[in-house]
CSV table of N, CA and C and ligand atoms in Angstrom, one decimal:
chain,number,residue,atom,x,y,z
S,1,MET,N,121.5,-115.2,-34.2
S,1,MET,CA,122.8,-115.7,-33.3
S,1,MET,C,124.0,-115.4,-33.6
S,2,ALA,N,124.2,-116.2,-35.2
S,2,ALA,CA,125.6,-115.3,-35.8
S,2,ALA,C,125.4,-114.0,-36.1
S,3,ASN,N,124.6,-112.9,-36.2
S,3,ASN,CA,124.8,-111.6,-36.4
S,3,ASN,C,125.4,-111.0,-35.1
S,4,ARG,N,124.3,-111.7,-34.3
S,4,ARG,CA,124.7,-111.0,-32.3
S,4,ARG,C,126.1,-111.7,-31.8
S,5,ALA,N,126.3,-112.6,-32.3
S,5,ALA,CA,128.3,-113.3,-32.2
S,5,ALA,C,128.8,-112.3,-32.5
S,6,LEU,N,128.5,-111.9,-34.3
S,6,LEU,CA,130.0,-111.0,-34.8
S,6,LEU,C,129.4,-109.3,-34.2
S,7,SER,N,128.2,-109.3,-33.7
S,7,SER,CA,128.4,-107.8,-33.5
S,7,SER,C,128.9,-107.4,-32.0
S,8,MET,N,128.9,-108.7,-30.7
S,8,MET,CA,129.2,-108.6,-29.8
S,8,MET,C,131.1,-109.1,-29.8
S,9,PHE,N,131.2,-109.7,-30.9
S,9,PHE,CA,133.2,-109.7,-31.0
S,9,PHE,C,133.5,-108.8,-31.4
S,10,GLY,N,132.8,-107.6,-32.5
S,10,GLY,CA,133.3,-106.4,-32.8
S,10,GLY,C,133.3,-105.5,-31.6
S,11,ASN,N,132.4,-105.6,-31.1
S,11,ASN,CA,132.2,-104.5,-29.9
S,11,ASN,C,133.3,-105.1,-28.8
S,12,ALA,N,133.7,-106.4,-28.9
S,12,ALA,CA,134.9,-107.1,-27.6
S,12,ALA,C,136.1,-106.3,-28.5
S,13,VAL,N,136.2,-106.5,-29.6
S,13,VAL,CA,137.6,-106.0,-30.4
S,13,VAL,C,138.1,-104.4,-29.9
S,14,ARG,N,136.5,-103.6,-30.3
S,14,ARG,CA,136.8,-102.2,-29.9
S,14,ARG,C,136.7,-101.6,-28.6
S,15,LEU,N,136.9,-102.9,-27.6
S,15,LEU,CA,136.7,-102.8,-26.0
S,15,LEU,C,135.4,-101.8,-26.2
S,16,LYS,N,134.2,-102.1,-26.4
S,16,LYS,CA,133.0,-101.6,-25.8
S,16,LYS,C,132.4,-102.3,-25.4
S,17,CYS,N,131.2,-101.9,-24.4
S,17,CYS,CA,130.6,-103.0,-24.2
S,17,CYS,C,130.0,-103.7,-25.1
S,18,PRO,N,129.7,-105.0,-24.4
S,18,PRO,CA,129.1,-106.0,-25.5
S,18,PRO,C,127.6,-106.1,-25.7
S,19,ARG,N,126.4,-105.1,-24.7
S,19,ARG,CA,125.2,-105.4,-25.3
S,19,ARG,C,125.1,-104.1,-26.4
S,20,CYS,N,125.7,-103.1,-25.8
S,20,CYS,CA,125.1,-101.8,-26.7
S,20,CYS,C,126.1,-101.1,-27.4
S,21,GLY,N,127.5,-101.3,-27.4
S,21,GLY,CA,128.7,-101.4,-28.3
S,21,GLY,C,129.0,-99.6,-28.5
S,22,VAL,N,128.4,-98.8,-27.4
S,22,VAL,CA,128.8,-97.7,-27.2
S,22,VAL,C,129.8,-97.6,-26.0
S,23,GLY,N,129.4,-98.0,-24.8
S,23,GLY,CA,130.2,-97.4,-23.7
S,23,GLY,C,131.5,-98.4,-23.7
S,24,ARG,N,132.6,-97.5,-23.2
S,24,ARG,CA,133.8,-97.9,-22.9
S,24,ARG,C,134.2,-98.7,-21.6
S,25,LEU,N,135.0,-99.9,-22.2
S,25,LEU,CA,135.0,-101.1,-21.3
S,25,LEU,C,136.6,-100.0,-20.2
S,26,TYR,N,137.2,-99.5,-20.4
S,26,TYR,CA,138.6,-99.1,-19.9
S,26,TYR,C,138.6,-97.6,-19.6
S,27,ALA,N,139.2,-97.0,-18.3
S,27,ALA,CA,139.2,-95.7,-17.8
S,27,ALA,C,140.5,-95.7,-18.1
S,28,GLY,N,141.4,-96.5,-18.0
S,28,GLY,CA,142.8,-96.3,-18.0
S,28,GLY,C,143.6,-97.7,-18.4
S,29,PRO,N,145.0,-97.8,-18.6
S,29,PRO,CA,145.5,-99.0,-18.6
S,29,PRO,C,145.2,-100.4,-17.7
S,30,PHE,N,144.8,-100.1,-16.4
S,30,PHE,CA,144.5,-101.1,-15.4
S,30,PHE,C,143.4,-100.6,-14.9
S,31,ARG,N,142.6,-99.8,-15.1
S,31,ARG,CA,141.4,-99.8,-14.4
S,31,ARG,C,140.2,-99.7,-15.5
S,32,MET,N,139.1,-100.8,-14.9
S,32,MET,CA,138.1,-100.8,-15.8
S,32,MET,C,136.8,-100.3,-15.0
S,33,TYR,N,136.2,-99.7,-16.0
S,33,TYR,CA,134.7,-98.8,-15.4
S,33,TYR,C,133.8,-100.3,-14.9
S,34,PRO,N,132.9,-99.9,-13.8
S,34,PRO,CA,132.0,-101.1,-13.1
S,34,PRO,C,131.1,-101.2,-14.0
S,35,ASN,N,130.4,-100.7,-14.7
S,35,ASN,CA,129.6,-100.5,-15.8
S,35,ASN,C,129.6,-99.8,-16.6
S,36,CYS,N,128.5,-100.0,-17.8
S,36,CYS,CA,128.5,-99.5,-19.0
S,36,CYS,C,127.8,-97.8,-19.0
S,37,ALA,N,128.4,-96.7,-19.2
S,37,ALA,CA,127.9,-95.7,-19.2
S,37,ALA,C,126.8,-95.5,-19.9
S,38,HIS,N,126.9,-95.9,-20.6
S,38,HIS,CA,125.4,-95.7,-21.8
S,38,HIS,C,124.0,-96.6,-21.1
S,39,CYS,N,124.3,-97.7,-21.5
S,39,CYS,CA,123.6,-98.6,-20.8
S,39,CYS,C,123.2,-99.4,-19.6
S,40,GLY,N,124.2,-99.3,-18.5
S,40,GLY,CA,124.2,-99.8,-17.6
S,40,GLY,C,124.5,-100.8,-17.0
S,41,LEU,N,125.4,-102.1,-17.8
S,41,LEU,CA,125.4,-103.1,-18.1
S,41,LEU,C,126.7,-103.2,-17.0
S,42,THR,N,126.5,-103.9,-16.2
S,42,THR,CA,127.9,-103.9,-15.1
S,42,THR,C,128.7,-105.1,-15.9
S,43,TYR,N,129.4,-104.7,-15.6
S,43,TYR,CA,130.8,-105.3,-16.4
S,43,TYR,C,131.4,-106.5,-15.5
S,44,GLU,N,131.7,-106.6,-14.4
S,44,GLU,CA,132.0,-107.6,-13.5
S,44,GLU,C,131.1,-108.1,-12.8
S,45,ARG,N,130.5,-109.1,-13.3
S,45,ARG,CA,129.3,-109.7,-12.9
S,45,ARG,C,128.9,-110.0,-11.4
S,46,GLU,N,130.4,-111.0,-10.9
S,46,GLU,CA,130.4,-111.3,-9.4
S,46,GLU,C,131.8,-111.2,-9.4
S,47,GLN,N,132.5,-111.8,-8.2
S,47,GLN,CA,133.5,-111.6,-7.6
S,47,GLN,C,134.4,-112.4,-8.2
S,48,GLY,N,136.0,-112.1,-8.7
S,48,GLY,CA,136.2,-113.1,-9.8
S,48,GLY,C,136.0,-113.6,-11.0
S,49,TYR,N,135.0,-112.5,-11.7
S,49,TYR,CA,134.2,-112.9,-12.8
S,49,TYR,C,135.1,-113.3,-13.6
S,50,PHE,N,136.4,-112.5,-14.0
S,50,PHE,CA,137.1,-112.2,-14.9
S,50,PHE,C,138.2,-113.3,-14.9
S,51,VAL,N,138.2,-114.2,-14.2
S,51,VAL,CA,139.0,-115.7,-14.0
S,51,VAL,C,139.1,-116.4,-15.7
S,52,GLY,N,137.8,-116.0,-16.2
S,52,GLY,CA,137.7,-116.7,-17.4
S,52,GLY,C,138.5,-116.1,-18.3
S,53,ALA,N,138.9,-114.6,-18.4
S,53,ALA,CA,139.7,-114.1,-19.4
S,53,ALA,C,141.0,-114.4,-19.1
S,54,ILE,N,141.7,-115.3,-18.3
S,54,ILE,CA,143.1,-115.8,-18.1
S,54,ILE,C,142.9,-116.7,-18.8
S,55,TYR,N,141.8,-117.1,-19.0
S,55,TYR,CA,142.0,-118.8,-19.4
S,55,TYR,C,142.1,-118.3,-21.3
S,56,ILE,N,141.0,-117.3,-21.9
S,56,ILE,CA,141.5,-116.3,-23.1
S,56,ILE,C,142.8,-116.1,-23.2
S,57,ASN,N,143.3,-115.2,-22.3
S,57,ASN,CA,144.8,-114.8,-22.7
S,57,ASN,C,145.7,-116.1,-22.8
S,58,TYR,N,145.7,-117.2,-22.0
S,58,TYR,CA,146.6,-118.2,-21.9
S,58,TYR,C,146.3,-118.9,-23.5
S,59,ALA,N,145.0,-119.1,-24.0
S,59,ALA,CA,144.9,-119.5,-25.0
S,59,ALA,C,144.9,-118.9,-25.9
S,60,ALA,N,145.2,-117.4,-26.5
S,60,ALA,CA,145.7,-116.7,-27.5
S,60,ALA,C,146.9,-117.0,-27.4
S,61,THR,N,148.0,-117.1,-26.2
S,61,THR,CA,149.5,-117.2,-26.2
S,61,THR,C,149.9,-118.3,-26.7
S,62,VAL,N,148.8,-119.1,-26.3
S,62,VAL,CA,149.5,-120.6,-26.8
S,62,VAL,C,148.9,-121.0,-28.4
S,63,LEU,N,148.0,-120.2,-28.7
S,63,LEU,CA,147.7,-120.7,-29.9
S,63,LEU,C,148.7,-119.8,-30.9
S,64,ILE,N,149.2,-118.9,-30.7
S,64,ILE,CA,150.2,-118.2,-31.2
S,64,ILE,C,151.6,-118.7,-31.1
S,65,ALA,N,152.0,-119.3,-29.9
S,65,ALA,CA,153.5,-119.1,-29.8
S,65,ALA,C,153.8,-120.8,-30.2
S,66,VAL,N,153.2,-121.9,-29.8
S,66,VAL,CA,152.9,-123.2,-30.3
S,66,VAL,C,153.2,-123.5,-32.1
S,67,PRO,N,152.1,-122.8,-32.6
S,67,PRO,CA,152.1,-122.4,-34.4
S,67,PRO,C,153.7,-121.8,-34.4
S,68,GLY,N,153.6,-120.7,-33.8
S,68,GLY,CA,154.9,-120.0,-33.9
S,68,GLY,C,156.1,-120.7,-34.3
S,69,PHE,N,156.7,-121.2,-33.0
S,69,PHE,CA,157.5,-122.4,-32.9
S,69,PHE,C,158.1,-123.4,-34.1
S,70,PHE,N,156.8,-124.2,-34.0
S,70,PHE,CA,156.9,-125.3,-35.2
S,70,PHE,C,156.9,-124.4,-36.8
S,71,LEU,N,156.5,-123.6,-37.1
S,71,LEU,CA,156.7,-122.8,-38.2
S,71,LEU,C,157.8,-122.4,-38.5
S,72,LEU,N,158.4,-121.8,-37.3
S,72,LEU,CA,160.0,-120.9,-37.4
S,72,LEU,C,160.7,-122.2,-37.5
S,73,ASP,N,160.5,-123.5,-36.8
S,73,ASP,CA,161.6,-124.4,-36.9
S,73,ASP,C,161.3,-125.1,-38.0
S,74,VAL,N,160.1,-125.1,-38.8
S,74,VAL,CA,160.3,-126.4,-40.1
S,74,VAL,C,160.8,-125.1,-41.3
S,75,PHE,N,160.7,-123.9,-41.1
S,75,PHE,CA,161.4,-123.2,-42.2
S,75,PHE,C,162.1,-122.3,-42.3
S,76,THR,N,162.5,-122.2,-41.1
S,76,THR,CA,164.0,-121.2,-40.9
S,76,THR,C,165.3,-122.4,-40.3
S,77,GLY,N,164.7,-123.3,-39.7
S,77,GLY,CA,165.8,-124.1,-38.9
S,77,GLY,C,166.7,-123.5,-37.9
S,78,ILE,N,166.0,-122.1,-37.3
S,78,ILE,CA,166.9,-121.5,-36.0
S,78,ILE,C,166.9,-122.7,-35.3
S,79,THR,N,168.3,-122.5,-34.5
S,79,THR,CA,168.2,-123.1,-33.2
S,79,THR,C,167.4,-123.0,-32.2
S,80,ILE,N,167.4,-124.0,-31.1
S,80,ILE,CA,166.2,-124.1,-30.1
S,80,ILE,C,166.8,-122.7,-28.9
S,81,GLU,N,167.8,-122.6,-29.0
S,81,GLU,CA,168.1,-121.5,-28.3
S,81,GLU,C,167.5,-120.0,-28.5
S,82,GLN,N,167.7,-120.0,-30.3
S,82,GLN,CA,166.9,-118.9,-30.6
S,82,GLN,C,165.7,-118.8,-30.4
S,83,GLN,N,165.0,-119.9,-30.6
S,83,GLN,CA,163.8,-120.1,-30.5
S,83,GLN,C,163.1,-119.3,-28.9
S,84,LEU,N,163.7,-119.8,-28.1
S,84,LEU,CA,163.6,-119.6,-26.5
S,84,LEU,C,163.8,-118.1,-26.6
S,85,MET,N,164.5,-117.7,-27.2
S,85,MET,CA,165.0,-116.0,-27.0
S,85,MET,C,163.5,-115.3,-27.9
S,86,ILE,N,163.3,-115.9,-28.7
S,86,ILE,CA,162.0,-115.6,-29.5
S,86,ILE,C,160.6,-115.6,-28.3
S,87,TRP,N,160.6,-116.9,-28.1
S,87,TRP,CA,159.0,-117.3,-27.3
S,87,TRP,C,159.2,-116.9,-25.9
S,88,VAL,N,160.3,-116.9,-24.9
S,88,VAL,CA,160.2,-116.7,-24.0
S,88,VAL,C,159.8,-115.1,-23.7
S,89,PRO,N,160.3,-114.0,-24.4
S,89,PRO,CA,159.9,-113.2,-24.0
S,89,PRO,C,158.2,-112.7,-24.8
S,90,PHE,N,158.0,-113.4,-25.9
S,90,PHE,CA,156.7,-113.2,-26.2
S,90,PHE,C,155.8,-113.7,-25.4
S,91,ALA,N,155.7,-114.8,-24.6
S,91,ALA,CA,154.9,-115.3,-23.5
S,91,ALA,C,154.7,-114.9,-22.3
S,92,ILE,N,155.9,-113.9,-22.2
S,92,ILE,CA,155.8,-113.0,-21.0
S,92,ILE,C,155.0,-111.6,-21.6
S,93,ILE,N,155.3,-111.0,-22.5
S,93,ILE,CA,155.2,-109.5,-23.1
S,93,ILE,C,153.4,-109.8,-24.2
S,94,PHE,N,153.2,-111.1,-24.5
S,94,PHE,CA,152.0,-110.6,-25.4
S,94,PHE,C,150.6,-110.9,-24.1
S,95,PRO,N,150.8,-111.3,-23.3
S,95,PRO,CA,149.5,-111.5,-22.0
S,95,PRO,C,149.3,-110.4,-21.6
S,96,LEU,N,150.6,-109.3,-21.4
S,96,LEU,CA,150.3,-108.0,-20.9
S,96,LEU,C,149.7,-107.4,-22.0
S,97,LEU,N,150.2,-107.5,-22.9
S,97,LEU,CA,149.5,-106.9,-24.3
S,97,LEU,C,148.0,-107.2,-24.3
S,98,PHE,N,148.0,-108.1,-24.2
S,98,PHE,CA,146.3,-109.0,-24.9
S,98,PHE,C,145.4,-108.9,-23.3
S,99,PHE,N,145.8,-108.1,-22.0
S,99,PHE,CA,144.8,-108.4,-21.2
S,99,PHE,C,143.7,-107.3,-21.4
S,100,HIS,N,143.4,-106.4,-21.8
S,100,HIS,CA,142.3,-105.6,-22.1
S,100,HIS,C,141.4,-106.4,-23.1
S,101,HIS,N,142.1,-107.3,-24.0
S,101,HIS,CA,141.5,-107.6,-25.1
S,101,HIS,C,140.7,-109.1,-24.6
S,102,SER,N,141.2,-109.8,-24.0
S,102,SER,CA,141.0,-111.1,-23.3
S,102,SER,C,139.9,-110.9,-22.5
S,103,ARG,N,139.8,-109.7,-21.4
S,103,ARG,CA,138.8,-109.5,-20.4
S,103,ARG,C,137.4,-109.4,-21.4
S,104,SER,N,138.1,-108.4,-22.1
S,104,SER,CA,136.5,-107.8,-23.1
S,104,SER,C,136.1,-108.8,-23.9
S,105,LEU,N,137.0,-110.2,-24.3
S,105,LEU,CA,136.3,-111.0,-25.4
S,105,LEU,C,135.4,-111.9,-23.7
S,106,TRP,N,136.2,-112.1,-23.2
S,106,TRP,CA,135.1,-112.9,-22.0
S,106,TRP,C,133.8,-112.3,-21.9
S,107,LEU,N,133.8,-111.3,-21.3
S,107,LEU,CA,132.5,-110.5,-21.3
S,107,LEU,C,131.9,-110.6,-22.4
S,108,ALA,N,132.2,-110.6,-23.9
S,108,ALA,CA,131.2,-110.8,-24.7
S,108,ALA,C,131.0,-111.9,-24.8
S,109,LEU,N,131.6,-112.9,-24.7
S,109,LEU,CA,131.6,-114.6,-24.7
S,109,LEU,C,130.3,-114.6,-23.9
S,110,ASP,N,130.3,-114.4,-22.5
S,110,ASP,CA,129.6,-114.9,-21.4
S,110,ASP,C,128.1,-113.8,-21.7
S,111,HIS,N,128.3,-112.7,-22.4
S,111,HIS,CA,126.9,-111.9,-22.7
S,111,HIS,C,126.3,-112.6,-23.6
S,112,LEU,N,127.2,-113.3,-24.5
S,112,LEU,CA,126.6,-114.3,-25.6
S,112,LEU,C,125.7,-115.2,-25.0
S,113,PHE,N,126.5,-115.9,-24.1
S,113,PHE,CA,125.7,-117.1,-23.8
S,113,PHE,C,125.2,-117.2,-22.8
S,114,ASN,N,125.1,-116.2,-21.7
S,114,ASN,CA,124.2,-115.6,-20.8
S,114,ASN,C,123.9,-114.4,-20.5
S,115,PRO,N,122.6,-113.8,-21.6
S,115,PRO,CA,122.4,-112.4,-21.4
S,115,PRO,C,121.6,-112.3,-20.1
S,116,THR,N,120.9,-113.5,-19.5
S,116,THR,CA,119.9,-113.4,-18.6
S,116,THR,C,120.7,-112.8,-17.4
S,117,LYS,N,121.8,-112.5,-17.2
S,117,LYS,CA,122.2,-112.1,-16.0
S,117,LYS,C,122.4,-110.7,-16.3
S,118,SER,N,121.7,-109.8,-17.3
S,118,SER,CA,122.0,-108.8,-17.5
S,118,SER,C,120.8,-108.0,-16.8
S,119,VAL,N,119.8,-108.7,-16.1
S,119,VAL,CA,119.2,-108.3,-15.2
S,119,VAL,C,120.1,-107.4,-14.0
S,120,TYR,N,121.4,-108.0,-13.5
S,120,TYR,CA,121.9,-107.4,-12.7
S,120,TYR,C,122.7,-105.9,-13.3
S,121,THR,N,122.1,-104.8,-13.6
S,121,THR,CA,122.4,-103.6,-13.9
S,121,THR,C,122.0,-102.9,-13.3
S,122,VAL,N,123.1,-101.6,-13.1
S,122,VAL,CA,122.8,-100.5,-12.4
S,122,VAL,C,122.3,-99.2,-13.6
S,123,PRO,N,121.1,-98.4,-13.1
S,123,PRO,CA,120.8,-97.4,-14.4
S,123,PRO,C,122.1,-96.4,-14.6
S,124,PRO,N,122.0,-96.2,-15.8
S,124,PRO,CA,123.2,-95.3,-16.1
S,124,PRO,C,123.0,-93.7,-15.1
S,125,LYS,N,124.2,-93.4,-14.9
S,125,LYS,CA,123.9,-92.0,-14.3
S,125,LYS,C,123.4,-90.9,-15.3
S,126,LYS,N,122.5,-90.0,-14.7
S,126,LYS,CA,121.8,-88.9,-15.4
S,126,LYS,C,123.0,-87.8,-15.5
D,1,ZN,ZN1,126.4,-100.6,-23.0
């Protein structure tokens, strides 16, 4: 299980299919392939499937911004206005940059804990 989880996490970080690690997830900046070109795994299992990725994106943003705020407050003593000038743009820009990886991590996490849905695959095109 741990090796499988690490492998899937590695695939997610590289934006590859969680099952085979070969197929790419994205065709462009905002376009995801519907399924893996190598193994046929359907990426969006159902409508609204990637809502979970929003939670991952939000969690990553908060897990960086909140400790970052307190670390800067303790170690630099900068004003609250300066903190806001750092963390408000961060909270807007980081989720956009992390969009691909949050979907990829959600897909890997779901595939790790619920691989039985893999039956909903389409065969790769010949
Ligand atoms: Zn695949």
